[in-house]
Each structure stands twice: as structure tokens, then as C-alpha cells.
Amino acid sequence: MNWWDGLVVLFTGKHVAILGPRMAGKTTLYDFLETGTVDRATQRKQNVGVEPRKRARRKDLGLSIRKGADVPGKDTYYPDWQKLFVRAHIVFYLFDAHMARTDDEYRGRLTRDSRKLREWGVDGKSIYVIGTHKDTDPLASQRPDADYADHILDLDVIEAFRSRVRAASVVVGAMITDESTNELLRGALGR
Ligand SMILES: Nc1nc2c(ncn2[C@@H]2O[C@H](COP(=O)(O)OP(=O)(O)OP(=O)(O)O)[C@@H](O)[C@H]2O)c(=O)[nH]1
Ligand SMILES: [Mg+2]
């Protein structure tokens, strides 16, 4: 069974929610799950046309991911998050690893989010916590990959988050190419 086949099995008939603070990469992941590429986001930024390519799509994956699965990251959207979260079987919670490491206010936001998820009920859900933007963190270039990931996972705020929501996994990486996004997702799903 290949990677996409495995995803099909994992996602078939399951409701997916993608949550996280502003700019964490929710829409990027949403696009990736929908189209199999992050090119769209990249090319949107660069203002160039998108070559149509044959890709796995959410239909092939059996994803019950639809308009509304990707909600904005402002915390005034908590009511929308709650609706999405409550019916989801699979939750991707994204955060910016560099921000989590360096910004107190951002850490406060992560703590508030994890308390909300806990309050809404984490039982029976698979919650994958994904740190993004590793490529923009200067610390990442000074450390071997595994050391950097351990450093982020060992942050008090991330450890607390993990246990509060009983996360299935916590991984750290970057969504800058299809390959790096694939790797991140595979790491999260343990495949
Ligand atoms: N360098 C880098 N850029 C990333 C990464 N992940 C996402 N981005 C970029 O960060 C920006 C924000 O990503 P989005 O996917 O729009 O973030 P979002 O969580 O949907 O943000 P809101 O909808 O505002 O809450 C985009 O320009 C992405 O291309 C990453 O791992 N590394
Ligand atoms: Mg978005």
C-alpha cells in the first residue's frame, strides 16, 4: 500500500478539522490535502499561473474536508472552531514553531487554544499537533533536525498542549515544498 492509499484508509468517511493561530499554515495544509500540492499557495504569492497537473485530490482520499474545514485563526472565531472541532474525527492543530519558541503572547494563545479544545471534548478524536515555519527559525539552521524538533517538543507550552489535548503526535517541520509538506504530514500520521 502506498502513502496515498494509506491516507485514503485513514481519512475515508472521517471529518477533518484544521485549526491553529493566524498564519500557522492552515490554508496551506488545506490546499495540500485538497490538491496534493502546495504550489497553489506558492504560485499565488509569486503571481504566476498554475500548471494543471494530475494530482491526488480530496475525493480520491475520501476526505470529508469541505468549505469550513479551514477556519481563520483569529480567536474571535472560537464559535466556528467549536462547531468544526466537535464533529471532527481528525484534527490538525498547526502552530508556528519559531513563534512558540520566542513569543510570550503566542504561547498564551496556544495555551488558551488547548484549554478550549480540552473543554470541547477530546475523547475519540485523533489530534495531530504540527509545528510549521521551521525554515524561518534561525535556531533550526544551528541544530541537527532531531535536536531542533526535540527543543520545540520540550517547550513547556508544547508539552502542556500535548497532554491537555492528548495529542496523537507532535511534529515540527516546514510547508515550503510538496516534499517537505509530505514529510511533515507523514511524520504527524506516523507513516
Ligand atoms: N516559510 C514558511 N512559510 C509557510 C509555512 N507554512 C505556511 N507558510 C506561509 O505562511 C503564510 C500563512 O499561511 P496560511 O496557510 O495562509 O496560514 P493560515 O493559518 O491559513 O492563516 P489565517 O487564515 O490567517 O489564520 C503563507 O504565506 C504560507 O505560504 C512554513 O512552514 N514555512
Ligand atoms: Mg487561512
JSON list of C-alpha atoms and ligand atoms in Angstrom, two decimals:
[
{"chain": "A", "resi": 1, "resn": "MET", "atom": "CA", "xyz": [0.00, 0.00, 0.00]},
{"chain": "A", "resi": 2, "resn": "ASN", "atom": "CA", "xyz": [1.46, 3.35, -0.93]},
{"chain": "A", "resi": 3, "resn": "TRP", "atom": "CA", "xyz": [1.32, 6.60, 1.01]},
{"chain": "A", "resi": 4, "resn": "TRP", "atom": "CA", "xyz": [-1.83, 7.96, -0.62]},
{"chain": "A", "resi": 5, "resn": "ASP", "atom": "CA", "xyz": [-3.60, 4.61, -0.28]},
{"chain": "A", "resi": 6, "resn": "GLY", "atom": "CA", "xyz": [-2.80, 4.69, 3.40]},
{"chain": "A", "resi": 7, "resn": "LEU", "atom": "CA", "xyz": [-4.27, 8.17, 3.66]},
{"chain": "A", "resi": 8, "resn": "VAL", "atom": "CA", "xyz": [-7.42, 7.01, 1.91]},
{"chain": "A", "resi": 9, "resn": "VAL", "atom": "CA", "xyz": [-7.92, 4.33, 4.53]},
{"chain": "A", "resi": 10, "resn": "LEU", "atom": "CA", "xyz": [-7.20, 6.76, 7.32]},
{"chain": "A", "resi": 11, "resn": "PHE", "atom": "CA", "xyz": [-9.45, 9.52, 6.02]},
{"chain": "A", "resi": 12, "resn": "THR", "atom": "CA", "xyz": [-12.36, 7.68, 4.42]},
{"chain": "A", "resi": 13, "resn": "GLY", "atom": "CA", "xyz": [-15.59, 8.87, 5.91]},
{"chain": "A", "resi": 14, "resn": "LYS", "atom": "CA", "xyz": [-13.79, 10.89, 8.56]},
{"chain": "A", "resi": 15, "resn": "HIS", "atom": "CA", "xyz": [-14.39, 14.53, 9.28]},
{"chain": "A", "resi": 16, "resn": "VAL", "atom": "CA", "xyz": [-11.28, 16.65, 9.33]},
{"chain": "A", "resi": 17, "resn": "ALA", "atom": "CA", "xyz": [-10.72, 19.99, 11.08]},
{"chain": "A", "resi": 18, "resn": "ILE", "atom": "CA", "xyz": [-7.71, 22.25, 10.62]},
{"chain": "A", "resi": 19, "resn": "LEU", "atom": "CA", "xyz": [-7.16, 24.67, 13.48]},
{"chain": "A", "resi": 20, "resn": "GLY", "atom": "CA", "xyz": [-4.44, 26.98, 14.75]},
{"chain": "A", "resi": 21, "resn": "PRO", "atom": "CA", "xyz": [-3.47, 30.64, 15.21]},
{"chain": "A", "resi": 22, "resn": "ARG", "atom": "CA", "xyz": [-3.24, 33.17, 12.39]},
{"chain": "A", "resi": 23, "resn": "MET", "atom": "CA", "xyz": [-0.60, 32.43, 9.75]},
{"chain": "A", "resi": 24, "resn": "ALA", "atom": "CA", "xyz": [0.19, 28.99, 11.17]},
{"chain": "A", "resi": 25, "resn": "GLY", "atom": "CA", "xyz": [-0.37, 27.40, 7.73]},
{"chain": "A", "resi": 26, "resn": "LYS", "atom": "CA", "xyz": [-3.96, 26.10, 7.94]},
{"chain": "A", "resi": 27, "resn": "THR", "atom": "CA", "xyz": [-4.95, 27.14, 4.44]},
{"chain": "A", "resi": 28, "resn": "THR", "atom": "CA", "xyz": [-1.66, 25.82, 3.09]},
{"chain": "A", "resi": 29, "resn": "LEU", "atom": "CA", "xyz": [-2.37, 22.39, 4.59]},
{"chain": "A", "resi": 30, "resn": "TYR", "atom": "CA", "xyz": [-5.97, 22.55, 3.45]},
{"chain": "A", "resi": 31, "resn": "ASP", "atom": "CA", "xyz": [-4.83, 23.24, -0.12]},
{"chain": "A", "resi": 32, "resn": "PHE", "atom": "CA", "xyz": [-2.30, 20.43, 0.11]},
{"chain": "A", "resi": 33, "resn": "LEU", "atom": "CA", "xyz": [-4.88, 17.89, 1.27]},
{"chain": "A", "resi": 34, "resn": "GLU", "atom": "CA", "xyz": [-7.28, 19.07, -1.39]},
{"chain": "A", "resi": 35, "resn": "THR", "atom": "CA", "xyz": [-4.91, 19.20, -4.35]},
{"chain": "A", "resi": 36, "resn": "GLY", "atom": "CA", "xyz": [-1.81, 17.23, -3.33]},
{"chain": "A", "resi": 37, "resn": "THR", "atom": "CA", "xyz": [0.43, 20.27, -3.74]},
{"chain": "A", "resi": 38, "resn": "VAL", "atom": "CA", "xyz": [1.44, 23.48, -2.02]},
{"chain": "A", "resi": 39, "resn": "ASP", "atom": "CA", "xyz": [2.23, 25.02, -5.43]},
{"chain": "A", "resi": 40, "resn": "ARG", "atom": "CA", "xyz": [-1.03, 26.89, -5.48]},
{"chain": "A", "resi": 41, "resn": "ALA", "atom": "CA", "xyz": [-0.12, 28.87, -2.37]},
{"chain": "A", "resi": 42, "resn": "THR", "atom": "CA", "xyz": [3.42, 29.43, -3.60]},
{"chain": "A", "resi": 43, "resn": "GLN", "atom": "CA", "xyz": [2.32, 30.42, -7.06]},
{"chain": "A", "resi": 44, "resn": "ARG", "atom": "CA", "xyz": [-0.39, 32.67, -5.71]},
{"chain": "A", "resi": 45, "resn": "LYS", "atom": "CA", "xyz": [2.34, 34.54, -3.87]},
{"chain": "A", "resi": 46, "resn": "GLN", "atom": "CA", "xyz": [4.53, 34.74, -6.95]},
{"chain": "A", "resi": 47, "resn": "ASN", "atom": "CA", "xyz": [1.59, 35.70, -9.13]},
{"chain": "A", "resi": 48, "resn": "VAL", "atom": "CA", "xyz": [2.23, 33.08, -11.82]},
{"chain": "A", "resi": 49, "resn": "GLY", "atom": "CA", "xyz": [-0.24, 30.76, -13.49]},
{"chain": "A", "resi": 50, "resn": "VAL", "atom": "CA", "xyz": [-0.82, 27.28, -12.10]},
{"chain": "A", "resi": 51, "resn": "GLU", "atom": "CA", "xyz": [0.09, 24.41, -14.44]},
{"chain": "A", "resi": 52, "resn": "PRO", "atom": "CA", "xyz": [-2.74, 21.92, -14.24]},
{"chain": "A", "resi": 53, "resn": "ARG", "atom": "CA", "xyz": [-1.25, 18.61, -13.10]},
{"chain": "A", "resi": 54, "resn": "LYS", "atom": "CA", "xyz": [-2.58, 15.20, -12.26]},
{"chain": "A", "resi": 55, "resn": "ARG", "atom": "CA", "xyz": [-2.71, 15.00, -8.50]},
{"chain": "A", "resi": 56, "resn": "ALA", "atom": "CA", "xyz": [-4.43, 13.09, -5.79]},
{"chain": "A", "resi": 57, "resn": "ARG", "atom": "CA", "xyz": [-7.47, 15.06, -4.72]},
{"chain": "A", "resi": 58, "resn": "ARG", "atom": "CA", "xyz": [-9.57, 15.08, -1.66]},
{"chain": "A", "resi": 59, "resn": "LYS", "atom": "CA", "xyz": [-12.20, 12.95, -3.42]},
{"chain": "A", "resi": 60, "resn": "ASP", "atom": "CA", "xyz": [-9.60, 10.24, -4.03]},
{"chain": "A", "resi": 61, "resn": "LEU", "atom": "CA", "xyz": [-8.68, 10.45, -0.37]},
{"chain": "A", "resi": 62, "resn": "GLY", "atom": "CA", "xyz": [-12.29, 10.07, 0.73]},
{"chain": "A", "resi": 63, "resn": "LEU", "atom": "CA", "xyz": [-11.78, 13.24, 2.70]},
{"chain": "A", "resi": 64, "resn": "SER", "atom": "CA", "xyz": [-14.77, 14.77, 4.33]},
{"chain": "A", "resi": 65, "resn": "ILE", "atom": "CA", "xyz": [-12.96, 18.05, 4.20]},
{"chain": "A", "resi": 66, "resn": "ARG", "atom": "CA", "xyz": [-15.04, 20.83, 2.84]},
{"chain": "A", "resi": 67, "resn": "LYS", "atom": "CA", "xyz": [-15.60, 24.53, 2.87]},
{"chain": "A", "resi": 68, "resn": "GLY", "atom": "CA", "xyz": [-15.43, 25.44, 6.52]},
{"chain": "A", "resi": 69, "resn": "ALA", "atom": "CA", "xyz": [-12.86, 22.78, 7.44]},
{"chain": "A", "resi": 70, "resn": "ASP", "atom": "CA", "xyz": [-10.31, 25.56, 7.31]},
{"chain": "A", "resi": 71, "resn": "VAL", "atom": "CA", "xyz": [-11.30, 28.41, 9.61]},
{"chain": "A", "resi": 72, "resn": "PRO", "atom": "CA", "xyz": [-9.49, 31.69, 10.25]},
{"chain": "A", "resi": 73, "resn": "GLY", "atom": "CA", "xyz": [-7.02, 31.78, 13.13]},
{"chain": "A", "resi": 74, "resn": "LYS", "atom": "CA", "xyz": [-8.27, 34.85, 15.00]},
{"chain": "A", "resi": 75, "resn": "ASP", "atom": "CA", "xyz": [-9.54, 33.77, 18.39]},
{"chain": "A", "resi": 76, "resn": "THR", "atom": "CA", "xyz": [-12.83, 35.59, 17.82]},
{"chain": "A", "resi": 77, "resn": "TYR", "atom": "CA", "xyz": [-13.56, 32.58, 15.60]},
{"chain": "A", "resi": 78, "resn": "TYR", "atom": "CA", "xyz": [-13.80, 30.21, 18.58]},
{"chain": "A", "resi": 79, "resn": "PRO", "atom": "CA", "xyz": [-17.54, 29.56, 17.96]},
{"chain": "A", "resi": 80, "resn": "ASP", "atom": "CA", "xyz": [-16.70, 28.44, 14.39]},
{"chain": "A", "resi": 81, "resn": "TRP", "atom": "CA", "xyz": [-13.80, 26.37, 15.65]},
{"chain": "A", "resi": 82, "resn": "GLN", "atom": "CA", "xyz": [-16.01, 24.68, 18.20]},
{"chain": "A", "resi": 83, "resn": "LYS", "atom": "CA", "xyz": [-18.58, 23.59, 15.62]},
{"chain": "A", "resi": 84, "resn": "LEU", "atom": "CA", "xyz": [-15.86, 22.20, 13.39]},
{"chain": "A", "resi": 85, "resn": "PHE", "atom": "CA", "xyz": [-13.95, 20.58, 16.23]},
{"chain": "A", "resi": 86, "resn": "VAL", "atom": "CA", "xyz": [-16.89, 18.88, 17.86]},
{"chain": "A", "resi": 87, "resn": "ARG", "atom": "CA", "xyz": [-17.82, 16.90, 14.76]},
{"chain": "A", "resi": 88, "resn": "ALA", "atom": "CA", "xyz": [-14.27, 16.17, 13.62]},
{"chain": "A", "resi": 89, "resn": "HIS", "atom": "CA", "xyz": [-12.66, 12.74, 13.94]},
{"chain": "A", "resi": 90, "resn": "ILE", "atom": "CA", "xyz": [-9.29, 14.01, 12.82]},
{"chain": "A", "resi": 91, "resn": "VAL", "atom": "CA", "xyz": [-7.91, 17.36, 13.93]},
{"chain": "A", "resi": 92, "resn": "PHE", "atom": "CA", "xyz": [-4.77, 19.04, 12.68]},
{"chain": "A", "resi": 93, "resn": "TYR", "atom": "CA", "xyz": [-3.68, 21.79, 15.06]},
{"chain": "A", "resi": 94, "resn": "LEU", "atom": "CA", "xyz": [-0.98, 23.94, 13.47]},
{"chain": "A", "resi": 95, "resn": "PHE", "atom": "CA", "xyz": [1.35, 26.42, 15.15]},
{"chain": "A", "resi": 96, "resn": "ASP", "atom": "CA", "xyz": [4.39, 28.42, 14.12]},
{"chain": "A", "resi": 97, "resn": "ALA", "atom": "CA", "xyz": [7.34, 26.76, 15.87]},
{"chain": "A", "resi": 98, "resn": "HIS", "atom": "CA", "xyz": [9.53, 29.85, 15.74]},
{"chain": "A", "resi": 99, "resn": "MET", "atom": "CA", "xyz": [6.80, 31.95, 17.37]},
{"chain": "A", "resi": 100, "resn": "ALA", "atom": "CA", "xyz": [6.12, 29.30, 20.01]},
{"chain": "A", "resi": 101, "resn": "ARG", "atom": "CA", "xyz": [9.80, 29.39, 20.91]},
{"chain": "A", "resi": 102, "resn": "THR", "atom": "CA", "xyz": [10.20, 33.15, 21.05]},
{"chain": "A", "resi": 103, "resn": "ASP", "atom": "CA", "xyz": [6.91, 34.95, 21.70]},
{"chain": "A", "resi": 104, "resn": "ASP", "atom": "CA", "xyz": [5.14, 35.01, 25.07]},
{"chain": "A", "resi": 105, "resn": "GLU", "atom": "CA", "xyz": [1.87, 36.27, 23.68]},
{"chain": "A", "resi": 106, "resn": "TYR", "atom": "CA", "xyz": [1.85, 33.47, 21.11]},
{"chain": "A", "resi": 107, "resn": "ARG", "atom": "CA", "xyz": [2.46, 30.92, 23.86]},
{"chain": "A", "resi": 108, "resn": "GLY", "atom": "CA", "xyz": [-0.50, 32.39, 25.73]},
{"chain": "A", "resi": 109, "resn": "ARG", "atom": "CA", "xyz": [-2.62, 31.88, 22.66]},
{"chain": "A", "resi": 110, "resn": "LEU", "atom": "CA", "xyz": [-1.56, 28.24, 22.36]},
{"chain": "A", "resi": 111, "resn": "THR", "atom": "CA", "xyz": [-2.43, 27.65, 26.00]},
{"chain": "A", "resi": 112, "resn": "ARG", "atom": "CA", "xyz": [-5.87, 29.22, 25.57]},
{"chain": "A", "resi": 113, "resn": "ASP", "atom": "CA", "xyz": [-6.49, 27.12, 22.46]},
{"chain": "A", "resi": 114, "resn": "SER", "atom": "CA", "xyz": [-5.53, 23.89, 24.18]},
{"chain": "A", "resi": 115, "resn": "ARG", "atom": "CA", "xyz": [-7.85, 24.67, 27.09]},
{"chain": "A", "resi": 116, "resn": "LYS", "atom": "CA", "xyz": [-10.69, 25.29, 24.64]},
{"chain": "A", "resi": 117, "resn": "LEU", "atom": "CA", "xyz": [-10.11, 22.00, 22.82]},
{"chain": "A", "resi": 118, "resn": "ARG", "atom": "CA", "xyz": [-10.00, 20.15, 26.13]},
{"chain": "A", "resi": 119, "resn": "GLU", "atom": "CA", "xyz": [-13.21, 21.86, 27.25]},
{"chain": "A", "resi": 120, "resn": "TRP", "atom": "CA", "xyz": [-14.97, 20.96, 23.99]},
{"chain": "A", "resi": 121, "resn": "GLY", "atom": "CA", "xyz": [-14.01, 17.31, 24.46]},
{"chain": "A", "resi": 122, "resn": "VAL", "atom": "CA", "xyz": [-11.01, 15.49, 23.04]},
{"chain": "A", "resi": 123, "resn": "ASP", "atom": "CA", "xyz": [-12.30, 11.94, 23.54]},
{"chain": "A", "resi": 124, "resn": "GLY", "atom": "CA", "xyz": [-12.43, 9.77, 20.45]},
{"chain": "A", "resi": 125, "resn": "LYS", "atom": "CA", "xyz": [-10.52, 12.25, 18.30]},
{"chain": "A", "resi": 126, "resn": "SER", "atom": "CA", "xyz": [-7.11, 11.88, 16.71]},
{"chain": "A", "resi": 127, "resn": "ILE", "atom": "CA", "xyz": [-5.40, 15.21, 17.27]},
{"chain": "A", "resi": 128, "resn": "TYR", "atom": "CA", "xyz": [-2.18, 15.85, 15.36]},
{"chain": "A", "resi": 129, "resn": "VAL", "atom": "CA", "xyz": [-0.19, 18.86, 16.50]},
{"chain": "A", "resi": 130, "resn": "ILE", "atom": "CA", "xyz": [2.09, 20.28, 13.81]},
{"chain": "A", "resi": 131, "resn": "GLY", "atom": "CA", "xyz": [4.76, 22.95, 14.24]},
{"chain": "A", "resi": 132, "resn": "THR", "atom": "CA", "xyz": [5.43, 24.83, 10.99]},
{"chain": "A", "resi": 133, "resn": "HIS", "atom": "CA", "xyz": [7.86, 27.51, 9.78]},
{"chain": "A", "resi": 134, "resn": "LYS", "atom": "CA", "xyz": [10.92, 25.62, 10.94]},
{"chain": "A", "resi": 135, "resn": "ASP", "atom": "CA", "xyz": [12.70, 27.07, 7.89]},
{"chain": "A", "resi": 136, "resn": "THR", "atom": "CA", "xyz": [12.30, 30.61, 9.20]},
{"chain": "A", "resi": 137, "resn": "ASP", "atom": "CA", "xyz": [13.70, 29.85, 12.65]},
{"chain": "A", "resi": 138, "resn": "PRO", "atom": "CA", "xyz": [17.41, 30.72, 12.84]},
{"chain": "A", "resi": 139, "resn": "LEU", "atom": "CA", "xyz": [17.83, 28.13, 15.61]},
{"chain": "A", "resi": 140, "resn": "ALA", "atom": "CA", "xyz": [16.89, 25.35, 13.18]},
{"chain": "A", "resi": 141, "resn": "SER", "atom": "CA", "xyz": [19.92, 26.02, 10.98]},
{"chain": "A", "resi": 142, "resn": "GLN", "atom": "CA", "xyz": [22.21, 25.84, 14.01]},
{"chain": "A", "resi": 143, "resn": "ARG", "atom": "CA", "xyz": [21.00, 22.45, 15.14]},
{"chain": "A", "resi": 144, "resn": "PRO", "atom": "CA", "xyz": [20.62, 18.96, 13.69]},
{"chain": "A", "resi": 145, "resn": "ASP", "atom": "CA", "xyz": [17.00, 18.26, 12.65]},
{"chain": "A", "resi": 146, "resn": "ALA", "atom": "CA", "xyz": [16.21, 15.96, 15.55]},
{"chain": "A", "resi": 147, "resn": "ASP", "atom": "CA", "xyz": [17.68, 18.36, 18.13]},
{"chain": "A", "resi": 148, "resn": "TYR", "atom": "CA", "xyz": [15.56, 21.21, 16.86]},
{"chain": "A", "resi": 149, "resn": "ALA", "atom": "CA", "xyz": [12.37, 19.13, 16.95]},
{"chain": "A", "resi": 150, "resn": "ASP", "atom": "CA", "xyz": [13.21, 17.94, 20.48]},
{"chain": "A", "resi": 151, "resn": "HIS", "atom": "CA", "xyz": [13.79, 21.52, 21.55]},
{"chain": "A", "resi": 152, "resn": "ILE", "atom": "CA", "xyz": [10.32, 22.56, 20.34]},
{"chain": "A", "resi": 153, "resn": "LEU", "atom": "CA", "xyz": [8.64, 19.44, 21.76]},
{"chain": "A", "resi": 154, "resn": "ASP", "atom": "CA", "xyz": [10.30, 20.12, 25.11]},
{"chain": "A", "resi": 155, "resn": "LEU", "atom": "CA", "xyz": [8.94, 23.66, 25.41]},
{"chain": "A", "resi": 156, "resn": "ASP", "atom": "CA", "xyz": [6.65, 23.80, 28.45]},
{"chain": "A", "resi": 157, "resn": "VAL", "atom": "CA", "xyz": [3.84, 25.23, 26.35]},
{"chain": "A", "resi": 158, "resn": "ILE", "atom": "CA", "xyz": [4.04, 22.38, 23.82]},
{"chain": "A", "resi": 159, "resn": "GLU", "atom": "CA", "xyz": [4.35, 19.65, 26.46]},
{"chain": "A", "resi": 160, "resn": "ALA", "atom": "CA", "xyz": [1.30, 21.06, 28.25]},
{"chain": "A", "resi": 161, "resn": "PHE", "atom": "CA", "xyz": [-0.60, 21.34, 24.97]},
{"chain": "A", "resi": 162, "resn": "ARG", "atom": "CA", "xyz": [0.17, 17.75, 24.09]},
{"chain": "A", "resi": 163, "resn": "SER", "atom": "CA", "xyz": [-1.03, 16.28, 27.36]},
{"chain": "A", "resi": 164, "resn": "ARG", "atom": "CA", "xyz": [-4.04, 18.59, 27.64]},
{"chain": "A", "resi": 165, "resn": "VAL", "atom": "CA", "xyz": [-5.49, 17.55, 24.27]},
{"chain": "A", "resi": 166, "resn": "ARG", "atom": "CA", "xyz": [-4.00, 14.02, 24.40]},
{"chain": "A", "resi": 167, "resn": "ALA", "atom": "CA", "xyz": [-2.33, 14.57, 21.06]},
{"chain": "A", "resi": 168, "resn": "ALA", "atom": "CA", "xyz": [-1.66, 11.54, 18.88]},
{"chain": "A", "resi": 169, "resn": "SER", "atom": "CA", "xyz": [1.62, 13.15, 17.84]},
{"chain": "A", "resi": 170, "resn": "VAL", "atom": "CA", "xyz": [3.55, 16.41, 17.80]},
{"chain": "A", "resi": 171, "resn": "VAL", "atom": "CA", "xyz": [5.90, 17.08, 14.88]},
{"chain": "A", "resi": 172, "resn": "VAL", "atom": "CA", "xyz": [7.88, 20.03, 13.58]},
{"chain": "A", "resi": 173, "resn": "GLY", "atom": "CA", "xyz": [8.79, 20.99, 10.02]},
{"chain": "A", "resi": 174, "resn": "ALA", "atom": "CA", "xyz": [8.05, 23.32, 7.13]},
{"chain": "A", "resi": 175, "resn": "MET", "atom": "CA", "xyz": [5.43, 23.52, 4.40]},
{"chain": "A", "resi": 176, "resn": "ILE", "atom": "CA", "xyz": [7.54, 25.12, 1.69]},
{"chain": "A", "resi": 177, "resn": "THR", "atom": "CA", "xyz": [7.67, 22.34, -0.92]},
{"chain": "A", "resi": 178, "resn": "ASP", "atom": "CA", "xyz": [5.44, 19.36, -1.68]},
{"chain": "A", "resi": 179, "resn": "GLU", "atom": "CA", "xyz": [8.23, 17.13, -0.35]},
{"chain": "A", "resi": 180, "resn": "SER", "atom": "CA", "xyz": [8.63, 18.97, 2.95]},
{"chain": "A", "resi": 181, "resn": "THR", "atom": "CA", "xyz": [4.86, 19.10, 3.42]},
{"chain": "A", "resi": 182, "resn": "ASN", "atom": "CA", "xyz": [4.53, 15.40, 2.66]},
{"chain": "A", "resi": 183, "resn": "GLU", "atom": "CA", "xyz": [7.29, 14.62, 5.14]},
{"chain": "A", "resi": 184, "resn": "LEU", "atom": "CA", "xyz": [5.61, 16.70, 7.82]},
{"chain": "A", "resi": 185, "resn": "LEU", "atom": "CA", "xyz": [2.25, 15.03, 7.28]},
{"chain": "A", "resi": 186, "resn": "ARG", "atom": "CA", "xyz": [3.79, 11.56, 7.22]},
{"chain": "A", "resi": 187, "resn": "GLY", "atom": "CA", "xyz": [5.60, 12.30, 10.44]},
{"chain": "A", "resi": 188, "resn": "ALA", "atom": "CA", "xyz": [2.38, 13.51, 12.06]},
{"chain": "A", "resi": 189, "resn": "LEU", "atom": "CA", "xyz": [0.43, 10.45, 10.96]},
{"chain": "A", "resi": 190, "resn": "GLY", "atom": "CA", "xyz": [3.31, 8.09, 11.78]},
{"chain": "A", "resi": 191, "resn": "ARG", "atom": "CA", "xyz": [3.60, 6.69, 8.25]},
{"chain": "B", "resi": 1, "resn": "LIG", "atom": "N1", "xyz": [8.36, 29.72, 5.35]},
{"chain": "B", "resi": 1, "resn": "LIG", "atom": "C1", "xyz": [7.24, 29.07, 5.60]},
{"chain": "B", "resi": 1, "resn": "LIG", "atom": "N2", "xyz": [6.07, 29.61, 5.21]},
{"chain": "B", "resi": 1, "resn": "LIG", "atom": "C2", "xyz": [4.93, 28.93, 5.49]},
{"chain": "B", "resi": 1, "resn": "LIG", "atom": "C3", "xyz": [4.94, 27.69, 6.16]},
{"chain": "B", "resi": 1, "resn": "LIG", "atom": "N3", "xyz": [3.65, 27.28, 6.29]},
{"chain": "B", "resi": 1, "resn": "LIG", "atom": "C4", "xyz": [2.89, 28.24, 5.73]},
{"chain": "B", "resi": 1, "resn": "LIG", "atom": "N4", "xyz": [3.65, 29.24, 5.25]},
{"chain": "B", "resi": 1, "resn": "LIG", "atom": "C5", "xyz": [3.25, 30.51, 4.65]},
{"chain": "B", "resi": 1, "resn": "LIG", "atom": "O1", "xyz": [2.71, 31.31, 5.69]},
{"chain": "B", "resi": 1, "resn": "LIG", "atom": "C6", "xyz": [1.66, 32.11, 5.22]},
{"chain": "B", "resi": 1, "resn": "LIG", "atom": "C7", "xyz": [0.40, 31.86, 6.02]},
{"chain": "B", "resi": 1, "resn": "LIG", "atom": "O2", "xyz": [-0.07, 30.57, 5.73]},
{"chain": "B", "resi": 1, "resn": "LIG", "atom": "P1", "xyz": [-1.63, 30.25, 5.68]},
{"chain": "B", "resi": 1, "resn": "LIG", "atom": "O3", "xyz": [-1.76, 28.83, 5.25]},
{"chain": "B", "resi": 1, "resn": "LIG", "atom": "O4", "xyz": [-2.34, 31.28, 4.90]},
{"chain": "B", "resi": 1, "resn": "LIG", "atom": "O5", "xyz": [-1.96, 30.43, 7.23]},
{"chain": "B", "resi": 1, "resn": "LIG", "atom": "P2", "xyz": [-3.40, 30.32, 7.95]},
{"chain": "B", "resi": 1, "resn": "LIG", "atom": "O6", "xyz": [-3.17, 29.50, 9.17]},
{"chain": "B", "resi": 1, "resn": "LIG", "atom": "O7", "xyz": [-4.42, 29.82, 6.98]},
{"chain": "B", "resi": 1, "resn": "LIG", "atom": "O8", "xyz": [-3.67, 31.83, 8.37]},
{"chain": "B", "resi": 1, "resn": "LIG", "atom": "P3", "xyz": [-5.12, 32.54, 8.69]},
{"chain": "B", "resi": 1, "resn": "LIG", "atom": "O9", "xyz": [-6.11, 32.03, 7.68]},
{"chain": "B", "resi": 1, "resn": "LIG", "atom": "O10", "xyz": [-4.81, 33.99, 8.59]},
{"chain": "B", "resi": 1, "resn": "LIG", "atom": "O11", "xyz": [-5.47, 32.16, 10.10]},
{"chain": "B", "resi": 1, "resn": "LIG", "atom": "C8", "xyz": [1.50, 31.77, 3.75]},
{"chain": "B", "resi": 1, "resn": "LIG", "atom": "O12", "xyz": [2.22, 32.73, 3.01]},
{"chain": "B", "resi": 1, "resn": "LIG", "atom": "C9", "xyz": [2.14, 30.40, 3.62]},
{"chain": "B", "resi": 1, "resn": "LIG", "atom": "O13", "xyz": [2.65, 30.15, 2.34]},
{"chain": "B", "resi": 1, "resn": "LIG", "atom": "C10", "xyz": [6.21, 27.14, 6.56]},
{"chain": "B", "resi": 1, "resn": "LIG", "atom": "O14", "xyz": [6.32, 26.07, 7.16]},
{"chain": "B", "resi": 1, "resn": "LIG", "atom": "N5", "xyz": [7.30, 27.87, 6.25]},
{"chain": "B", "resi": 2, "resn": "MG", "atom": "MG", "xyz": [-6.23, 30.59, 6.35]}
]
